Short mmCIF file of C-alpha atoms in Angstrom, two decimals:
data_model
loop_
_atom_site.label_atom_id
_atom_site.label_comp_id
_atom_site.label_asym_id
_atom_site.label_seq_id
_atom_site.Cartn_x
_atom_site.Cartn_y
_atom_site.Cartn_z
CA MET Y 130 295.63 38.85 -45.57
CA LEU Y 131 295.06 35.38 -45.15
CA LEU Y 132 294.82 33.52 -41.73
CA TRP Y 133 295.60 29.83 -42.49
CA SER Y 134 294.15 27.50 -40.24
CA GLN Y 135 294.64 23.68 -39.57
CA THR Y 136 292.04 22.05 -37.95
CA VAL Y 137 292.43 19.89 -34.79
CA LEU Y 138 292.54 16.65 -36.81
CA GLY Y 139 294.40 17.70 -38.50
CA GLN Y 140 292.25 17.96 -42.50
CA ALA Y 141 292.31 20.68 -45.38
CA VAL Y 142 293.25 23.70 -44.14
CA ASP Y 143 290.81 26.40 -44.22
CA THR Y 144 291.31 29.64 -46.03
CA LEU Y 145 290.23 33.12 -44.58
CA VAL Y 146 290.11 36.32 -46.99
CA ILE Y 147 289.60 39.32 -45.06
CA ASP Y 148 288.90 42.58 -47.59
CA GLU Y 149 291.20 45.54 -46.20
CA PRO Y 150 289.22 48.24 -44.48
CA LYS Y 151 288.48 50.89 -46.96
CA GLU Y 152 289.80 54.38 -46.67
CA PRO Y 153 287.14 56.35 -46.37
CA ILE Y 154 286.46 58.42 -48.87
CA SER Y 155 286.79 61.95 -48.09
CA TRP Y 156 284.77 64.68 -50.18
CA ARG Y 157 287.23 67.43 -48.30
CA PRO Y 158 288.93 69.91 -50.53
CA GLN Y 159 292.56 68.55 -51.62
CA ALA Y 160 294.38 71.26 -54.08
CA LEU Y 161 293.71 73.84 -56.14
CA ARG Y 162 295.47 73.69 -59.83
CA VAL Y 163 295.29 77.43 -60.58
CA GLY Y 164 296.98 78.21 -64.70
CA VAL Y 165 296.85 79.69 -66.98
CA ASP Y 166 296.76 79.14 -71.09
CA LEU Y 167 299.95 79.17 -72.77
CA SER Y 168 298.09 78.39 -76.20
CA GLN Y 169 295.86 81.51 -76.01
CA ILE Y 170 299.81 83.11 -75.87
CA ALA Y 171 300.94 81.56 -78.65
CA ARG Y 172 297.97 82.10 -80.53
CA GLN Y 173 298.02 86.48 -80.04
CA ILE Y 174 301.78 85.85 -80.44
CA ILE Y 175 300.84 84.00 -84.44
CA PHE Y 176 298.33 85.16 -85.75
CA ASP Y 177 298.09 88.90 -86.85
CA GLU Y 178 294.43 89.26 -86.51
CA PHE Y 179 293.84 88.53 -82.51
CA THR Y 180 295.20 92.22 -80.49
CA SER Y 181 294.38 90.66 -76.88
CA LEU Y 182 294.02 86.74 -76.35
CA TYR Y 183 294.54 85.00 -72.32
CA GLU Y 184 292.35 82.28 -70.77
CA VAL Y 185 293.00 81.70 -66.66
CA HIS Y 186 292.00 78.47 -64.61
CA ALA Y 187 291.16 76.66 -61.79
CA ASP Y 188 290.11 73.70 -59.94
CA LEU Y 189 289.61 72.09 -57.07
CA GLY Y 190 289.70 68.79 -56.30
CA LEU Y 191 287.14 66.54 -54.06
CA HIS Y 192 288.12 62.91 -54.70
CA ASN Y 193 288.31 62.69 -57.87
CA TYR Y 194 286.58 64.86 -59.63
CA PHE Y 195 287.71 68.57 -59.98
CA LEU Y 196 285.01 71.54 -59.90
CA VAL Y 197 286.13 73.83 -62.67
CA VAL Y 198 286.01 77.62 -63.88
CA ASP Y 199 287.88 79.00 -66.37
CA TYR Y 200 287.44 83.02 -67.15
CA GLY Y 201 289.12 84.63 -70.75
CA HIS Y 202 289.44 87.70 -73.37
CA ALA Y 203 289.63 87.93 -76.30
CA GLU Y 204 289.60 91.18 -78.86
CA SER Y 205 290.19 90.74 -82.03
CA LYS Y 206 290.59 93.07 -85.58
CA ARG Y 207 290.76 91.79 -89.31
CA GLN Y 208 290.99 94.57 -91.84
CA LYS Y 209 291.34 94.71 -96.03
CA GLU Y 210 290.76 98.29 -98.11
CA ASP Y 211 286.82 97.96 -98.32
CA PHE Y 212 285.96 96.63 -94.74
CA ASP Y 213 287.51 96.53 -91.05
CA TYR Y 214 285.58 94.31 -88.58
CA THR Y 215 286.49 94.33 -84.83
CA ASN Y 216 285.63 92.24 -81.66
CA ASN Y 217 286.01 92.23 -78.14
CA GLY Y 218 284.85 90.00 -75.27
CA ASN Y 219 285.02 87.90 -71.94
CA TYR Y 220 283.97 84.31 -71.87
CA LEU Y 221 283.50 81.78 -68.47
CA ARG Y 222 283.08 78.12 -68.40
CA LEU Y 223 281.93 75.89 -65.35
CA GLY Y 224 282.22 72.84 -65.11
CA LEU Y 225 283.07 69.17 -63.86
CA ASP Y 226 286.06 66.82 -64.46
CA VAL Y 227 286.52 63.27 -63.62
CA ASN Y 228 289.94 61.81 -62.28
CA PHE Y 229 290.60 58.70 -64.13
CA LEU Y 230 294.10 58.59 -62.57
CA LYS Y 231 293.50 57.29 -59.31
CA LYS Y 232 295.88 57.53 -56.53
CA ASP Y 233 299.47 58.92 -58.34
CA ARG Y 234 302.45 59.68 -56.73
CA ASN Y 235 302.64 62.27 -59.05
CA GLN Y 236 298.45 63.40 -58.96
CA THR Y 237 299.13 63.11 -62.86
CA VAL Y 238 295.57 63.65 -63.66
CA VAL Y 239 293.66 62.32 -66.90
CA PHE Y 240 289.94 63.81 -66.81
CA PHE Y 241 286.57 64.32 -68.96
CA GLY Y 242 284.88 66.10 -68.27
CA ILE Y 243 281.48 68.82 -69.41
CA ARG Y 244 282.12 72.35 -69.11
CA TYR Y 245 278.89 75.11 -69.06
CA ALA Y 246 280.08 78.27 -71.25
CA THR Y 247 279.38 81.38 -71.44
CA SER Y 248 280.71 84.64 -73.77
CA THR Y 249 279.22 88.09 -73.22
CA PHE Y 250 280.78 90.69 -76.36
CA LYS Y 251 280.72 92.78 -78.71
CA ASP Y 252 281.55 93.74 -82.11
CA MET Y 253 282.08 95.94 -85.43
CA LEU Y 254 281.68 95.29 -89.58
CA GLU Y 255 282.13 98.57 -91.83
CA PHE Y 256 282.58 97.41 -95.03
CA ASP Y 257 281.16 99.54 -98.59
CA ARG Y 258 279.07 97.96 -100.33
CA VAL Y 259 277.58 98.32 -103.90
CA ASP Y 260 274.25 97.70 -105.47
CA ALA Y 261 271.90 99.17 -107.70
CA PHE Y 262 271.44 101.67 -105.65
CA GLY Y 263 274.33 103.31 -105.26
CA ASN Y 264 278.04 102.87 -103.13
CA HIS Y 265 276.60 102.94 -99.79
CA GLN Y 266 279.23 102.61 -96.64
CA LEU Y 267 277.67 100.19 -94.05
CA LEU Y 268 277.88 100.12 -90.28
CA PHE Y 269 277.03 97.75 -88.00
CA GLN Y 270 277.73 97.29 -84.26
CA THR Y 271 276.90 95.55 -81.23
CA ASN Y 272 276.74 96.21 -77.59
CA GLY Y 273 276.36 92.92 -75.38
CA SER Y 274 275.91 90.25 -77.48
CA LYS Y 275 275.39 87.13 -75.89
CA ALA Y 276 276.59 83.34 -76.48
CA ASN Y 277 276.71 79.81 -74.07
CA TRP Y 278 277.24 76.62 -75.41
CA PHE Y 279 278.30 73.48 -73.63
CA GLU Y 280 281.05 71.51 -74.01
CA VAL Y 281 282.84 67.34 -73.61
CA ASN Y 282 286.36 67.90 -73.03
CA MET Y 283 289.65 65.80 -71.86
CA GLY Y 284 292.74 66.45 -70.90
CA LEU Y 285 296.11 65.56 -68.74
CA LYS Y 286 297.38 67.25 -66.22
CA VAL Y 287 301.40 65.74 -65.12
CA LYS Y 288 303.42 66.74 -63.12
CA ILE Y 289 306.51 68.87 -64.01
CA TRP Y 290 308.41 70.00 -60.82
CA LYS Y 291 306.76 70.66 -57.63
CA GLY Y 292 304.02 71.98 -58.01
CA LEU Y 293 303.88 73.17 -61.27
CA TYR Y 294 301.84 70.83 -63.82
CA LEU Y 295 301.81 71.23 -67.64
CA GLY Y 296 298.33 70.02 -69.26
CA TYR Y 297 296.35 69.47 -72.25
CA THR Y 298 292.45 69.72 -72.88
CA ALA Y 299 290.62 68.68 -75.99
CA ARG Y 300 286.97 70.44 -76.32
CA TYR Y 301 283.75 69.60 -78.29
CA LYS Y 302 281.82 72.93 -78.43
CA PHE Y 303 278.00 72.29 -79.21
CA GLY Y 304 274.33 73.43 -78.24
CA LEU Y 305 275.27 77.09 -79.34
CA GLN Y 306 272.75 79.17 -78.97
CA LEU Y 307 274.04 83.26 -79.52
CA LYS Y 308 272.28 86.57 -78.91
CA ASN Y 309 273.46 88.85 -81.28
CA GLN Y 310 271.43 92.12 -81.83
CA ASN Y 311 271.21 94.59 -84.42
CA GLY Y 312 271.84 91.86 -87.94
CA LEU Y 313 274.86 91.59 -86.97
CA ILE Y 314 276.68 87.84 -87.06
CA PRO Y 315 280.44 87.06 -85.37
CA LEU Y 316 282.99 86.38 -86.83
CA ASP Y 317 284.55 85.70 -83.65
CA ILE Y 318 283.00 84.64 -79.98
CA PRO Y 319 285.40 84.67 -77.08
CA GLY Y 320 285.64 81.57 -75.75
CA TYR Y 321 283.57 79.67 -79.06
CA GLY Y 322 285.88 80.61 -81.85
CA LYS Y 323 284.63 81.27 -85.58
CA PHE Y 324 281.37 81.40 -86.01
CA GLN Y 325 279.88 79.24 -89.13
CA ILE Y 326 276.34 79.96 -89.66
CA ASP Y 327 275.89 76.13 -91.17
CA ASP Y 328 277.56 74.86 -88.40
CA THR Y 329 277.45 75.79 -84.95
CA ASP Y 330 279.61 72.66 -83.35
CA ASN Y 331 283.28 73.17 -82.92
CA PHE Y 332 286.22 71.82 -81.33
CA GLY Y 333 288.67 73.65 -78.90
CA PHE Y 334 292.31 72.84 -77.42
CA ASN Y 335 293.97 74.49 -75.36
CA TYR Y 336 297.38 73.71 -72.85
CA HIS Y 337 297.76 75.19 -69.79
CA LEU Y 338 300.72 75.58 -66.69
CA PHE Y 339 299.27 74.89 -63.71
CA TRP Y 340 300.24 75.27 -60.15
CA ARG Y 341 299.17 73.07 -57.60
CA PHE Y 342 298.21 74.37 -53.85
CA PRO Y 343 297.69 71.17 -51.39
CA LEU Y 344 295.13 72.29 -49.26
CA SER Y 345 294.91 68.77 -46.84
CA LYS Y 346 297.70 66.06 -46.71
CA SER Y 347 295.83 63.32 -47.44
CA MET Y 348 297.70 60.99 -50.08
CA ASP Y 349 294.52 61.57 -52.19
CA SER Y 350 295.29 61.59 -55.99
CA ASN Y 351 294.31 64.92 -56.43
CA MET S 935 309.48 60.20 -72.22
CA LYS S 936 305.57 61.25 -71.11
CA LYS S 937 306.27 65.13 -71.15
CA ILE S 938 308.01 64.11 -74.80
CA ILE S 939 304.86 62.27 -75.86
CA ILE S 940 302.90 65.17 -74.14
CA LEU S 941 304.10 68.14 -76.21
CA LEU S 942 303.97 66.07 -79.23
CA VAL S 943 300.29 65.25 -78.67
CA TYR S 944 300.46 69.43 -78.33
CA VAL S 945 302.26 70.21 -81.64
CA PHE S 946 300.23 67.97 -83.63
CA CYS S 947 296.94 69.28 -82.45
CA ALA S 948 298.08 72.73 -83.14
CA PHE S 949 298.70 72.16 -86.73
CA TRP S 950 295.09 70.48 -86.50
CA PHE S 951 293.25 73.47 -85.27
CA ALA S 952 295.11 76.02 -86.78
CA CYS S 953 294.69 74.79 -90.31
CA ALA S 954 290.82 73.93 -90.43
CA PRO S 955 289.30 74.67 -93.21
CA GLU S 956 288.02 77.98 -94.08
CA PRO S 957 283.83 78.42 -94.84
CA ALA S 958 282.89 78.74 -98.05
CA CYS S 959 282.11 81.84 -99.22
CA LEU S 960 278.36 82.19 -99.26
CA ASP S 961 275.63 83.94 -102.04
CA GLU S 962 274.51 87.13 -101.72
CA THR S 963 271.84 87.96 -104.52
CA PRO S 964 269.50 91.11 -102.64
CA GLU S 965 267.37 90.41 -105.33
CA ILE S 966 262.95 89.88 -105.53
CA LYS S 967 261.23 87.96 -107.97
CA LEU S 968 258.21 88.62 -108.35
CA SER S 969 255.16 87.13 -111.18
CA PHE S 970 252.63 88.94 -112.57
CA PHE S 971 249.45 87.56 -112.92
CA LYS S 972 245.75 88.69 -114.79
CA GLU S 973 242.55 87.28 -114.03
CA VAL S 974 240.30 85.89 -116.28
CA TYR S 975 237.23 84.26 -116.95
CA SER S 976 237.01 81.24 -118.88
CA ASP S 977 233.06 79.98 -120.80
CA THR S 978 231.60 78.51 -117.01
CA ASP S 979 232.59 82.23 -115.42
CA SER S 980 235.09 81.03 -113.06
CA ALA S 981 237.92 82.81 -112.69
CA THR S 982 241.11 81.85 -112.65
CA PHE S 983 245.15 83.61 -112.89
CA ILE S 984 246.93 83.31 -115.71
CA ASN S 985 250.45 84.90 -116.91
CA ASP S 986 250.08 88.16 -117.41
CA THR S 987 251.44 89.75 -121.11
CA THR S 988 249.14 91.91 -121.15
CA ILE S 989 251.29 94.00 -118.94
CA ALA S 990 254.18 97.01 -120.27
CA PHE S 991 256.44 98.20 -117.97
CA VAL S 992 257.40 101.42 -119.15
CA GLU S 993 259.75 101.94 -116.34
CA VAL S 994 260.51 100.01 -113.02
CA ALA S 995 261.91 102.69 -110.02
CA ALA S 996 262.31 103.21 -106.77
CA LEU S 997 260.87 105.87 -105.07
CA GLY S 998 263.27 108.56 -103.57
CA THR S 999 266.20 107.15 -105.40
CA ASP S 1000 267.01 107.81 -108.82
CA SER S 1001 267.34 104.78 -109.17
CA ILE S 1002 265.56 103.15 -112.44
CA PHE S 1003 265.75 99.12 -112.79
CA VAL S 1004 262.92 98.55 -115.39
CA VAL S 1005 263.11 100.39 -119.11
CA GLN S 1006 260.87 99.31 -121.86
CA ASP S 1007 260.26 95.94 -120.99
CA THR S 1008 257.12 93.35 -121.68
CA THR S 1009 257.03 89.79 -119.47
CA PHE S 1010 254.86 89.01 -116.48
CA SER S 1011 257.55 88.32 -114.08
CA LEU S 1012 260.31 90.49 -113.00
CA THR S 1013 263.22 90.96 -111.06
CA LEU S 1014 264.13 93.57 -108.91
CA PRO S 1015 266.97 94.17 -106.46
CA LEU S 1016 266.91 95.36 -103.28
CA ASN S 1017 269.11 98.00 -101.16
CA ALA S 1018 272.07 97.18 -99.35
CA ALA S 1019 271.11 100.47 -97.11
CA ALA S 1020 268.24 100.00 -95.97
CA SER S 1021 265.77 97.57 -94.94
CA GLN S 1022 262.65 98.58 -97.21
CA VAL S 1023 262.45 99.37 -100.74
CA GLU S 1024 259.33 100.61 -102.08
CA TYR S 1025 258.40 100.49 -106.37
CA LEU S 1026 256.91 102.66 -108.64
CA PHE S 1027 255.18 100.22 -111.75
CA ARG S 1028 254.62 102.69 -114.64
CA THR S 1029 252.57 100.52 -116.91
CA ILE S 1030 250.43 100.29 -120.00
CA ASP S 1031 248.23 97.48 -121.14
CA VAL S 1032 248.79 95.95 -124.49
CA PHE S 1033 245.51 96.33 -124.86
CA ASP S 1034 243.80 99.49 -123.63
CA MET S 1035 246.49 102.37 -124.55
CA SER S 1036 244.44 104.84 -122.67
CA GLY S 1037 247.16 105.49 -120.81
CA GLU S 1038 249.69 105.11 -118.09
CA ILE S 1039 249.54 102.75 -115.26
CA ASN S 1040 251.11 103.92 -112.15
CA HIS S 1041 251.39 101.37 -108.74
CA THR S 1042 253.47 100.85 -105.87
CA LEU S 1043 254.69 98.17 -104.31
CA GLN S 1044 257.02 98.87 -100.45
CA ILE S 1045 258.52 96.24 -99.08
CA GLU S 1046 260.59 95.85 -95.91
CA TYR S 1047 263.11 92.65 -95.15
CA LEU S 1048 265.62 91.74 -92.51
CA ARG S 1049 269.19 92.67 -93.26
CA GLU S 1050 271.55 90.27 -91.40
CA GLN S 1051 275.50 91.05 -91.94
CA GLN S 1052 278.27 89.14 -91.38
CA LEU S 1053 281.93 89.10 -91.90
CA VAL S 1054 281.86 85.52 -93.00
CA SER S 1055 285.46 84.70 -93.61
CA GLU S 1056 288.89 87.49 -94.27
CA ASP S 1057 288.67 85.85 -98.33
CA CYS S 1058 285.43 86.23 -98.96
CA GLY S 1059 283.99 89.63 -96.87
CA PRO S 1060 281.06 90.58 -95.80
CA VAL S 1061 278.19 89.23 -96.89
CA GLN S 1062 274.76 90.61 -96.38
CA LEU S 1063 271.66 88.10 -96.06
CA TYR S 1064 267.90 88.85 -97.21
CA SER S 1065 264.87 87.34 -94.95
CA GLU S 1066 261.56 87.87 -93.59
CA LEU S 1067 260.06 89.63 -96.40
CA GLU S 1068 256.63 91.32 -95.13
CA LEU S 1069 254.15 94.09 -97.69
CA VAL S 1070 253.89 96.58 -96.10
CA SER S 1071 251.69 98.40 -98.76
CA GLY S 1072 250.93 98.05 -102.49
CA THR S 1073 248.11 99.76 -104.67
CA PHE S 1074 247.72 96.94 -107.29
CA ASP S 1075 244.97 94.53 -106.30
CA SER S 1076 246.08 91.69 -105.06
CA VAL S 1077 249.66 91.41 -103.22
CA ALA S 1078 251.18 87.85 -102.06
CA ILE S 1079 254.42 87.25 -100.62
CA VAL S 1080 254.80 83.37 -101.49
CA ASN S 1081 258.33 82.90 -100.42
CA ASN S 1082 260.10 85.20 -97.72
CA THR S 1083 264.01 84.08 -98.40
CA ILE S 1084 265.51 85.72 -100.58
CA ASP S 1085 267.91 82.85 -101.83
CA PRO S 1086 268.64 82.08 -105.89
CA ASP S 1087 266.86 78.92 -105.41
CA ILE S 1088 263.83 80.15 -105.29
CA ASP S 1089 261.47 81.46 -108.74
CA VAL S 1090 259.08 83.92 -107.08
CA ASN S 1091 258.78 86.00 -104.11
CA VAL S 1092 255.93 88.07 -104.86
CA GLU S 1093 252.42 87.06 -106.64
CA VAL S 1094 250.88 90.43 -108.17
CA TYR S 1095 247.21 89.89 -109.44
CA ARG S 1096 245.10 92.42 -111.83
#
């Protein structure tokens, strides 16, 4: 708001600028968003090796930040004439996102975030091997292998209709720590993807469908 | 328009990640390489070791199995297989000294190792990776593990001295 004043003597006009008072930052939760990963459902349909894949997501909006949790389950089976590999496990991601799109009236979110992820799984590999000692049928299995890693994420959540949102998350996964058992190196790590000994960084992409439940009547962007 | 862009980005990324290249197949060579050395004395009476060309192998076999790997060979280096179904193997060396044909001299050498198996990809199939070679027991004068990793690029894993 500008105030114009004129001096009594009719000389130069003074201009006074008053800063708009800033709204106090509220850390009360504004909204809870829950969703499912549509890309996991699509992968289960498209790729034969996945017998069960699902992931659920929840985030709690606090000012321009989100507390995020993902939980997922993955089962895979790969089979050929001379081998049989199965993998079954769960994973959990916890993290924080920062919204770079402020005060959008549709609560669209463009975010950058970090995650800590952990996965627990069991797997089994059965295969035939012929060597100088004879023909062997070998079986190796684990029951509690664990993996932990970090992620940096970026993505978008867009309002489609009322409380319904669509969004995607691109992930860069790094810092993998794997505790496998019985000498069996996994092919799949639930939540992480395929494991390669010589390249432990990984990329991922998820496409989510959310519903947003407002918890506050404030006009904040979350 | 925004929704179309979102859908296009999704389709692009889905194809990008679905088309990630498959890993290269790993070499699997479950063999250990042994070199045999004989102690000799020079004019100054100091001991040195040279490739042992005086040892002849009547047979090299794995104890507890019917497997025989070497028959009637005169060499100072051997390549012996490891057992995919076990974490240790004991070899029996039936040898003759070519300068002393009085009779066979038998030696044993027991080695243990770590096996790790992985399904690298459906196309490559399962592979076994061998490492952490360790000497358990042996009847040669002296045995040294000089490389405990099983790798085709390594020239020698075990040096045997007599």
